[in-house]
Each structure stands twice: as structure tokens, then as C-alpha cells.
Coordinates of C-alpha atoms and ligand atoms in Angstrom, one line a residue:
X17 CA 104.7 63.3 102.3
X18 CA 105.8 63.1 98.8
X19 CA 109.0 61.7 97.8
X20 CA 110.7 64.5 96.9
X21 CA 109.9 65.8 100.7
X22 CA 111.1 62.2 102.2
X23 CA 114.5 62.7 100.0
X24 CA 115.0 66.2 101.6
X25 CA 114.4 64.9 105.0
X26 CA 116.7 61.9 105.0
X27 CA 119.7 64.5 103.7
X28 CA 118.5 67.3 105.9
X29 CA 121.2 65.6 108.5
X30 CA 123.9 66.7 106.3
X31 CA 125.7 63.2 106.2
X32 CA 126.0 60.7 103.1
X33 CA 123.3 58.5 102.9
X34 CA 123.5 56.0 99.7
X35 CA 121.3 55.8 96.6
X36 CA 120.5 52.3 97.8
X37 CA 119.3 52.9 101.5
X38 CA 117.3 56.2 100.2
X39 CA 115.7 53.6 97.5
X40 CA 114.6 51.2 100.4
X41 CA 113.5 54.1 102.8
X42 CA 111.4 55.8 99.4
X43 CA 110.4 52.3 98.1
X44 CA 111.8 53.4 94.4
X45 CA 114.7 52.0 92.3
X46 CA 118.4 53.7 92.6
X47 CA 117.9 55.4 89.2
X48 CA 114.9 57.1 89.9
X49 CA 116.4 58.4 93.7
X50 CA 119.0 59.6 91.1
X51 CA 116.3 61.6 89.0
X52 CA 114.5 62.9 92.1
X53 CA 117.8 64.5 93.3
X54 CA 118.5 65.7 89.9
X55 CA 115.3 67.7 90.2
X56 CA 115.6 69.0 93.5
X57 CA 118.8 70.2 92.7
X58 CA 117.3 72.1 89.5
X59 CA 114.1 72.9 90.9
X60 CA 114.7 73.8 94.2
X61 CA 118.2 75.0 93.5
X62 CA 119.8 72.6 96.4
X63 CA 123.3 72.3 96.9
X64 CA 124.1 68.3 96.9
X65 CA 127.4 66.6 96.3
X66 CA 127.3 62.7 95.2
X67 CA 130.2 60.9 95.4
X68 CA 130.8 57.1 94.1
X69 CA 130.5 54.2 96.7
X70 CA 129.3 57.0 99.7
X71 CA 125.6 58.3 98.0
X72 CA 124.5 61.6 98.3
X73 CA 124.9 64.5 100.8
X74 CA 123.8 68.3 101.4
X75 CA 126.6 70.8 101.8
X76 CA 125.5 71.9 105.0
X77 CA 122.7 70.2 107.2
X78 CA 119.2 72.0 107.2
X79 CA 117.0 72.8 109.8
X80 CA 113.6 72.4 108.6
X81 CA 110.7 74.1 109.5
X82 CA 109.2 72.3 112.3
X83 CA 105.5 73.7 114.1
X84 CA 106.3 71.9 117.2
X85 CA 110.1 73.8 117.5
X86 CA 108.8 77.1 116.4
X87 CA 105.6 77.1 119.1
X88 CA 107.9 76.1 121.5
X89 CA 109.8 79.5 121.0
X90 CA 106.5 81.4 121.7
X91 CA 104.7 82.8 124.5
X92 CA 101.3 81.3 125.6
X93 CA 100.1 85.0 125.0
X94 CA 101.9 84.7 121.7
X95 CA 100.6 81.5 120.6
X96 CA 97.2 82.7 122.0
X97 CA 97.6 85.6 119.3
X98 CA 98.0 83.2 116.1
X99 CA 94.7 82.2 114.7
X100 CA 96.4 79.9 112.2
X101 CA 99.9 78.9 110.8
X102 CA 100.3 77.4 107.4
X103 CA 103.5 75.4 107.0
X104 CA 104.3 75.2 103.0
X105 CA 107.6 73.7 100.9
X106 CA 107.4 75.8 97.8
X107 CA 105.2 79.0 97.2
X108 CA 105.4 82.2 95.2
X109 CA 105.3 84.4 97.7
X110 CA 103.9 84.0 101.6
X111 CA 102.7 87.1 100.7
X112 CA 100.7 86.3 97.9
X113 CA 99.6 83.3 99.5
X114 CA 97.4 85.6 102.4
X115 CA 96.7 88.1 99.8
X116 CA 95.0 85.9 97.6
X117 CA 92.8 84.7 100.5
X118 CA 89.2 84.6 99.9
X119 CA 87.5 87.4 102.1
X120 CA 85.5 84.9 104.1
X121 CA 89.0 83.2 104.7
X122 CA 91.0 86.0 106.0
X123 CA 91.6 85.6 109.5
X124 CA 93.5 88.1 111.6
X125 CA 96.3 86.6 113.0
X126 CA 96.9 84.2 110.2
X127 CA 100.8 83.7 109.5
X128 CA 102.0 81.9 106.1
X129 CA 106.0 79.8 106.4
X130 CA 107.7 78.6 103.3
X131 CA 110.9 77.2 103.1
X132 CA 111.0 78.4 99.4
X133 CA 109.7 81.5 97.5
X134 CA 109.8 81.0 93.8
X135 CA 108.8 84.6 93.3
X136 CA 109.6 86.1 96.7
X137 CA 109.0 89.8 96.8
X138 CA 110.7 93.1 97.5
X139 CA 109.6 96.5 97.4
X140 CA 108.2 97.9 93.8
X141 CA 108.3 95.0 92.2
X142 CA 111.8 94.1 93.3
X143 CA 112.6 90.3 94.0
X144 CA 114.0 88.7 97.5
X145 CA 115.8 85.8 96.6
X146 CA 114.4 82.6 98.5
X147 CA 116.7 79.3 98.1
X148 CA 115.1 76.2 99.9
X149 CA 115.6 75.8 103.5
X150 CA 118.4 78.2 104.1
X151 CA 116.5 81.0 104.8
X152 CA 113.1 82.0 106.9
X153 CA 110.3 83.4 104.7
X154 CA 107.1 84.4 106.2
X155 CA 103.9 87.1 106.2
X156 CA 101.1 87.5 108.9
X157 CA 98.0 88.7 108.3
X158 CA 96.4 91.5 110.4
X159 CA 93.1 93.2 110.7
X160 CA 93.4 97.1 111.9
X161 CA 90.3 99.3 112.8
X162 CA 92.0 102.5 111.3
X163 CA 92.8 103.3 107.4
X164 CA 96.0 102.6 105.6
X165 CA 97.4 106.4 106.3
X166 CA 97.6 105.6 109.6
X167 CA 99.8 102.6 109.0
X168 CA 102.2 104.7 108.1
X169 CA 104.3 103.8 110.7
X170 CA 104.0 100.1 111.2
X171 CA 106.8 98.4 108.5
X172 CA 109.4 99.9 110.8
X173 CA 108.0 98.7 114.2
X174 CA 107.8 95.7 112.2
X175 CA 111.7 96.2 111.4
X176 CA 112.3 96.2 115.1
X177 CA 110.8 93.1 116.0
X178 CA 113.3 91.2 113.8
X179 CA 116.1 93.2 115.5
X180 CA 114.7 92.2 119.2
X181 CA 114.3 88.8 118.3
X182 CA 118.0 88.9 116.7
X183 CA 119.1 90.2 119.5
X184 CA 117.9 87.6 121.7
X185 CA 119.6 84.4 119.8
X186 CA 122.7 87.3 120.2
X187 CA 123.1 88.7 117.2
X188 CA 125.0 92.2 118.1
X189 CA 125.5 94.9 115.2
X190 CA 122.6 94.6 113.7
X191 CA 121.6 98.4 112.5
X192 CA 117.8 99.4 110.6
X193 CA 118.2 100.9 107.2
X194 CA 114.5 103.7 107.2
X195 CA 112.5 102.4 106.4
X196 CA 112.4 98.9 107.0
X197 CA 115.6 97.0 105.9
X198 CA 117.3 95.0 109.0
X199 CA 121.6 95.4 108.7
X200 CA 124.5 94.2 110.0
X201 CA 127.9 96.0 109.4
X202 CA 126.0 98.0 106.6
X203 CA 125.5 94.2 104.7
X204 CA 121.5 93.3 104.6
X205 CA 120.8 90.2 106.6
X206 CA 116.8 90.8 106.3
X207 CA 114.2 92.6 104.7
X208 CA 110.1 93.5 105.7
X209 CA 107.7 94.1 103.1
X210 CA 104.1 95.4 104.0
X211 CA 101.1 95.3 101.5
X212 CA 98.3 96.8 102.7
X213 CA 94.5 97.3 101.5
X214 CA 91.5 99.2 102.7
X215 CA 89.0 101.8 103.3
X216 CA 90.3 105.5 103.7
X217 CA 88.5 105.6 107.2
X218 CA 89.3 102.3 108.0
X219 CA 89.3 99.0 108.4
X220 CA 92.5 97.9 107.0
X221 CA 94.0 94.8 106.0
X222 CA 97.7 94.2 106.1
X223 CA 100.1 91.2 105.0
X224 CA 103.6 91.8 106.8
X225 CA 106.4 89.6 104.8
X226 CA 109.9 89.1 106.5
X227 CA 112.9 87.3 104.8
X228 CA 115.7 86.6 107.1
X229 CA 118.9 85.1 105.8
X230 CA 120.1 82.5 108.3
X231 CA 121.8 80.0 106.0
X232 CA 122.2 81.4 102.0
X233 CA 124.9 80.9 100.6
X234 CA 127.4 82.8 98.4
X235 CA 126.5 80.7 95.5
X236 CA 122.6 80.9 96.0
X237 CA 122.4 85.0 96.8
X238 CA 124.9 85.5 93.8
X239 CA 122.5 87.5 91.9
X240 CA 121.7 89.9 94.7
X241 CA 122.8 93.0 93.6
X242 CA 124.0 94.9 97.2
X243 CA 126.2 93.8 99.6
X244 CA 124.2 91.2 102.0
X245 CA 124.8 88.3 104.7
X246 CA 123.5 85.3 106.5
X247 CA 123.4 84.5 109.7
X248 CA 125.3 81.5 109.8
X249 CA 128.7 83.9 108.7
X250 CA 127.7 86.4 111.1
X251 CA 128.0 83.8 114.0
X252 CA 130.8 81.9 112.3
X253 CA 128.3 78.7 112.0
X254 CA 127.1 78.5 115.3
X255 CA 123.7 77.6 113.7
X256 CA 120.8 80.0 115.0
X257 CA 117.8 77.8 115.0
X258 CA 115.9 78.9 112.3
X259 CA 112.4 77.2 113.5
X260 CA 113.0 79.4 117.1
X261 CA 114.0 82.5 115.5
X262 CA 111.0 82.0 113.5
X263 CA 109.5 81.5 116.3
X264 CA 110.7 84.7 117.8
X265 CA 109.7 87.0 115.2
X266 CA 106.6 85.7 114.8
X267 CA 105.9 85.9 118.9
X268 CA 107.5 89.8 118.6
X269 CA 105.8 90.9 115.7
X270 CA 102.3 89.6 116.7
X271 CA 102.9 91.6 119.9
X272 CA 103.3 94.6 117.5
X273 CA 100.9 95.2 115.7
X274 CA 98.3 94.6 119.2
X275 CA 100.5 97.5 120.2
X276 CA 100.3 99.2 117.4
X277 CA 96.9 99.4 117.0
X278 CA 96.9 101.1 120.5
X279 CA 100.2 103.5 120.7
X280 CA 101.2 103.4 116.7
X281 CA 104.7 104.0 116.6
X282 CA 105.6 106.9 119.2
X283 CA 106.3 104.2 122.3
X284 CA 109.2 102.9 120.1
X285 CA 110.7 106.0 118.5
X286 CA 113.8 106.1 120.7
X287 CA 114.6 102.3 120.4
X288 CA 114.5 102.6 117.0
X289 CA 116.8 105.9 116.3
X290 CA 118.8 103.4 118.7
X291 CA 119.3 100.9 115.8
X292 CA 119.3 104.2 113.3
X293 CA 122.2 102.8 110.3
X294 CA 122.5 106.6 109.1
X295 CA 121.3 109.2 112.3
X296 CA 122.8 112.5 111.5
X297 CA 124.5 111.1 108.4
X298 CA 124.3 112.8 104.7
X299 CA 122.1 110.4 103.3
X300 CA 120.7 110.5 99.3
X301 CA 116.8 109.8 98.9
X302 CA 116.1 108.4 95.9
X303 CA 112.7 109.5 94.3
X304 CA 112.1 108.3 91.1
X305 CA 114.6 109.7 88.7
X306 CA 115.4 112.1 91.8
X307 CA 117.9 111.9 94.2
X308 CA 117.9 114.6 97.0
X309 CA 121.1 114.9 99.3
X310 CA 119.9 115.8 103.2
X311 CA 121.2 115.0 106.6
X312 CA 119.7 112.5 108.2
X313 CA 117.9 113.4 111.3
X314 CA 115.5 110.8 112.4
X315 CA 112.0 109.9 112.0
X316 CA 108.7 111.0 113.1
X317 CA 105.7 109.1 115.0
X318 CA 104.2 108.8 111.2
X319 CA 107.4 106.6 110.1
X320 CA 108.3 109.8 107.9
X321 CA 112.2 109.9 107.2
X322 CA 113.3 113.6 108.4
X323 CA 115.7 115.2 105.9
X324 CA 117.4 118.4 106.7
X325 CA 117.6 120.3 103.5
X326 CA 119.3 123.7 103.4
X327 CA 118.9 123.9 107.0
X328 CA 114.9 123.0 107.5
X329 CA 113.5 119.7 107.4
X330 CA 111.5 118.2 105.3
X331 CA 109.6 114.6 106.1
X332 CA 109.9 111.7 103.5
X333 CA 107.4 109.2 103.2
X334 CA 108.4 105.3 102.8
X335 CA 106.1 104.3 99.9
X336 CA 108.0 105.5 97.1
X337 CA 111.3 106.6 98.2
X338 CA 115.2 104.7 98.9
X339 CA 117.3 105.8 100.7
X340 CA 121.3 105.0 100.6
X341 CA 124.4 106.8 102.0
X342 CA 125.3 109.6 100.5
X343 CA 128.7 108.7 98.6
Ligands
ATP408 P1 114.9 100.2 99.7 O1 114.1 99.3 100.6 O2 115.8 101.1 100.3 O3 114.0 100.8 98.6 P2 116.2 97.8 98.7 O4 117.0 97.7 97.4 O5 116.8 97.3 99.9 O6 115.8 99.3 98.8 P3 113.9 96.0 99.0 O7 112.7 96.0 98.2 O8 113.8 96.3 100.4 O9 114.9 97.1 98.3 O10 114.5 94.6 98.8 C1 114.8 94.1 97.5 C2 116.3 94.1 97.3 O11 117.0 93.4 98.3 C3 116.7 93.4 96.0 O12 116.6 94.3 94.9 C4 118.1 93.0 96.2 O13 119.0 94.1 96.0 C5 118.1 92.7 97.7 N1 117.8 91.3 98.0 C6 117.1 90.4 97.4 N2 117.0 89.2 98.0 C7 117.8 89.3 99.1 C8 118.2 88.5 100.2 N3 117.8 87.2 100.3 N4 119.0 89.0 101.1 C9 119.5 90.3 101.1 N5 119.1 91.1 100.1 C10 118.3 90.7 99.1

């Protein structure tokens, strides 16, 4: 473990610990504990206070990612399912990191953890902000028989395993924006993004990225630009283990995409128009420089968004479109 890693551990408890006992623990002098935490505070943009004659302390304690914790939150059938788990501090993206796998590497099955994105990614080229520790960021790779077209479907089943396993550390309110943005009270709490290569006919290879927010705080997401939330307000701090709702999601989504391979999305259309932010609401689909007005009314077994225009409907497909209530 490097020393920046042992630093982060020692404060991951939240309480003071002084320059001098991290110095003995790190085997370093005072003054360069002192650098170290200057750098993780630029570099990894934690939150530390340091206050003379008590030593240093995080804001809030952190939950680091832990293998043992986040098994322990999965099936036997689950675990069964997950050919490998990389555990990482800082990365680009998890994305990029199974993306940029070496064909003879790429395992289905293969799931990617950071506790920090530096370049963490959103739809068309957007960016999900990823502060150190706060937050869960992860992808899982997964090898389908069938083309992409037929994928269609699959970043909202996705979106509904995040709700499920919400749902079980009882989160209530939590709504799915079409077609794959997690909500609750209309403020974003998560987000899936799905890269996916291959032949027309099939096979196909996809990288599933989540981002939960379980601990961000208001200093740390100030440059998102829509209305968003963490779990730790939504449950007024009762911390939601992040290494079991990892854990969770991981368990639920590799049961997903088995499924999905199978059944696609029709078994889960009702459970998801369940969870439907903007059913049979005028919604605005923004296409480019277009934006259409319609009424919302549901989704297909492709993942298409159904808009009712002028009285017929017309089905929008996720890849290039957003949709947002119409104001
Ligand atoms: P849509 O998916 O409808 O096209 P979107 O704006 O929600 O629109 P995404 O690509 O899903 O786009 O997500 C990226 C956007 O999410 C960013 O542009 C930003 O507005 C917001 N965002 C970035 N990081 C976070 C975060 N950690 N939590 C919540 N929202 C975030």
C-alpha cells in the first residue's frame, strides 16, 4: 500500500488523528504527512480539516471499498456469475478501464470499482463527476450472442437493477428518468452509461457503467449542472453501506443481463412504467438542435420512448435523444 493509501485509511474513521502518530504509523517525518495531505486534498479533491494540537480529520468518515464486504452482499449464484473484480483508487473511467482491455483479456463477467474517476463519463461526451470515496463508480463487462440493435433495450433493465437494490437498503421515491437516469423527488441520485461494440449479427460486447451518489457533497457536485442528490441526505445520514450496495447492484445487474440475454426487456416492462418519472406527462425530447413536445406514454419491449404526437405515436430511440419535462 502506498503512503498516500495508508494516510486515507488511518482518516477513513473520521476522527483526529495527529501529524505525529500518522508519521510513526507511515514511518515519514511530520512535514512530509503534512505534504501528503496537502496532495490528497488537491489531487483527490478530499475534504480534511487540520486543527492545531488535534492533527487532521475527514469531514465525514468514509467507507472504503472493501472485496470481502461487497461479496458478502452477494448471492453464491451471484458471486458464481463474476469472473473477476478489479478494486482500483484512481482511474479515468471504469469504463475505459474494460474497454481498453486487450481482446484475449476480455472476460465476460469482469466488473471494474474505483473509488475515484478522474474523467468519469456521461452520455455524449458528458462528464459524471467522481470525488474520492463518496461515491460508488463501477462497469461490468458482458459478452451477448446477439448484435448491438438488439441491446436496445438493456441500459434501462440496467436502470432497474439500481432501483431494486435501492430499494432493498430502503430507499423509497426513487423514480427512472427514460432512458436510463435513476431519480429521487425529480433530483438525480444515479446514472448508467452503456458502451457497446460489435458485429451487426452478433456477438456483442458491452461495458455497463453505474455512478451512484451515496456520499457527495454540496461542495464536491458544485459543478453539476441539474438538480442532483446523495444518499446520505436522502436517509438523513443513516449511512447506506456503500461496499453492500455495491454489492447489490452488482449481484442484480449480473442477474440482468443472464436474463436479458433470454427474455430482453418485455418480462420487466410493467415494473419499469412502475418507476416511470414522466408516464402520461408532456415531456420535450431533445434531438439535436430539436426539441419535440409529446405525451409521454411509455416504452416498448425495444427500450423505445413512445411519444404521442398530434394524437399517434411515434417511438424514440435512446442513443441520441434527452428527454426533460416539458416546462
Ligand atoms: P440524458 O441522459 O437525459 O441525455 P443527462 O444530462 O442526465 O441527460 P447523462 O449523460 O446521463 O446526461 O449524465 C451526465 C450529466 O449528469 C452531466 O452533464 C451532469 O448534468 C449530471 N451529473 C454529472 N455528474 C453527476 C453526479 N455525480 N450526480 C448526478 N448528476 C451528475
Amino acid at each position: 500500500m502506498n503512503l498516500r493509501n495508508s494516510i486515507i485509511r488511518q482518516l477513513a474513521d473520521g476522527r483526529f488523528h495527529s501529524g505525529e502518530e500518522l508519521a510513526e504509523t507511515c514511518g515519514i517525518t511530520r512535514a512530509a504527512i503534512w505534504k501528503h495531505i496537502k496532495k490528497i486534498q488537491d489531487l483527490l479533491g478530499m475534504e480534511i480539516f487540520s486543527v492545531r494540537g488535534k492533527g487532521y480529520r475527514l469531514t465525514h468518515p468514509l467507507e472504503l471499498l472493501d472485496r470481502d464486504k461487497i461479496f458478502a452482499a452477494m448471492s453464491l449464484e451471484s458471486q458464481g456469475q463474476l469472473q473477476r473484480l478489479d478494486i482500483h483508487q484512481t482511474v479515468e473511467s471504469t469504463n475505459a478501464c474494460l474497454l481498453n482491455l486487450k481482446t484475449d483479456d476480455r472476460v465476460s463477467g469482469h466488473a471494474c470499482i474505483a473509488e475515484q474517476q478522474t474523467a468519469g463519463r456521461g452520455r455524449r461526451g458528458r462528464q459524471w463527476i467522481s470525488p474520492f470515496g463518496n461515491n460508488i463508480y463501477f462497469s461490468l463487462l458482458w459478452e451477448f450472442s446477439m448484435g448491438p440493435a438488439q441491446l436496445s433495450g438493456l441500459s434501462l433493465a440496467a436502470g432497474l437493477s439500481v432501483v431494486r437494490s435501492l430499494e432493498t437498503v430502503g430507499v423509497s421515491e426513487i423514480g427512472l428518468k427514460w432512458p436510463n437516469d435513476i431519480y429521487w423527488r425529480e433530483r438525480k441520485l444515479a446514472g448508467v452509461l452503456l458502451e457497446v461494440t460489435g458485429e451487426a449479427d452478433g456477438p456483442s460486447s458491452v461495458v455497463l457503467g453505474i455512478g451512484i451518489n451515496t456520499g457527495m457533497s454540496a461542495a464536491q457536485g458544485e459543478s453539476i449542472d441539474q438538480p442532483w442528490v446523495s444518499l446520505n441526505e436522502i436517509t438523513g445520514g443513516n449511512n447506506v453501506s456503500r461496499n453492500r450496495l455495491t454489492g447489490l447492484v452488482l449481484g442484480n445487474l449480473l442477474q440482468t443481463m443472464a436474463d436479458f440475454e433470454c427474455d430482453g426487456l418485455q418480462p420487466l416492462l410493467d415494473e419499469w412504467q412502475r418507476y416511470d418519472l414522466y408516464h402520461n406527462r408532456p415531456v420535450t425530447v431533445h434531438q439535436g438542435n430539436n426539441s419535440i413536445n409529446g405525451l409521454h406514454r411509455g416504452i416498448d419491449t425495444s427500450g423505445a420512448l413512445l411519444l404521442e404526437l398530434d394524437g399517434k405515436i411515434q417511438p424514440f430511440h435512446g442513443g441520441e435523444v434527452s428527454l426533460r419535462s416539458a416546462k
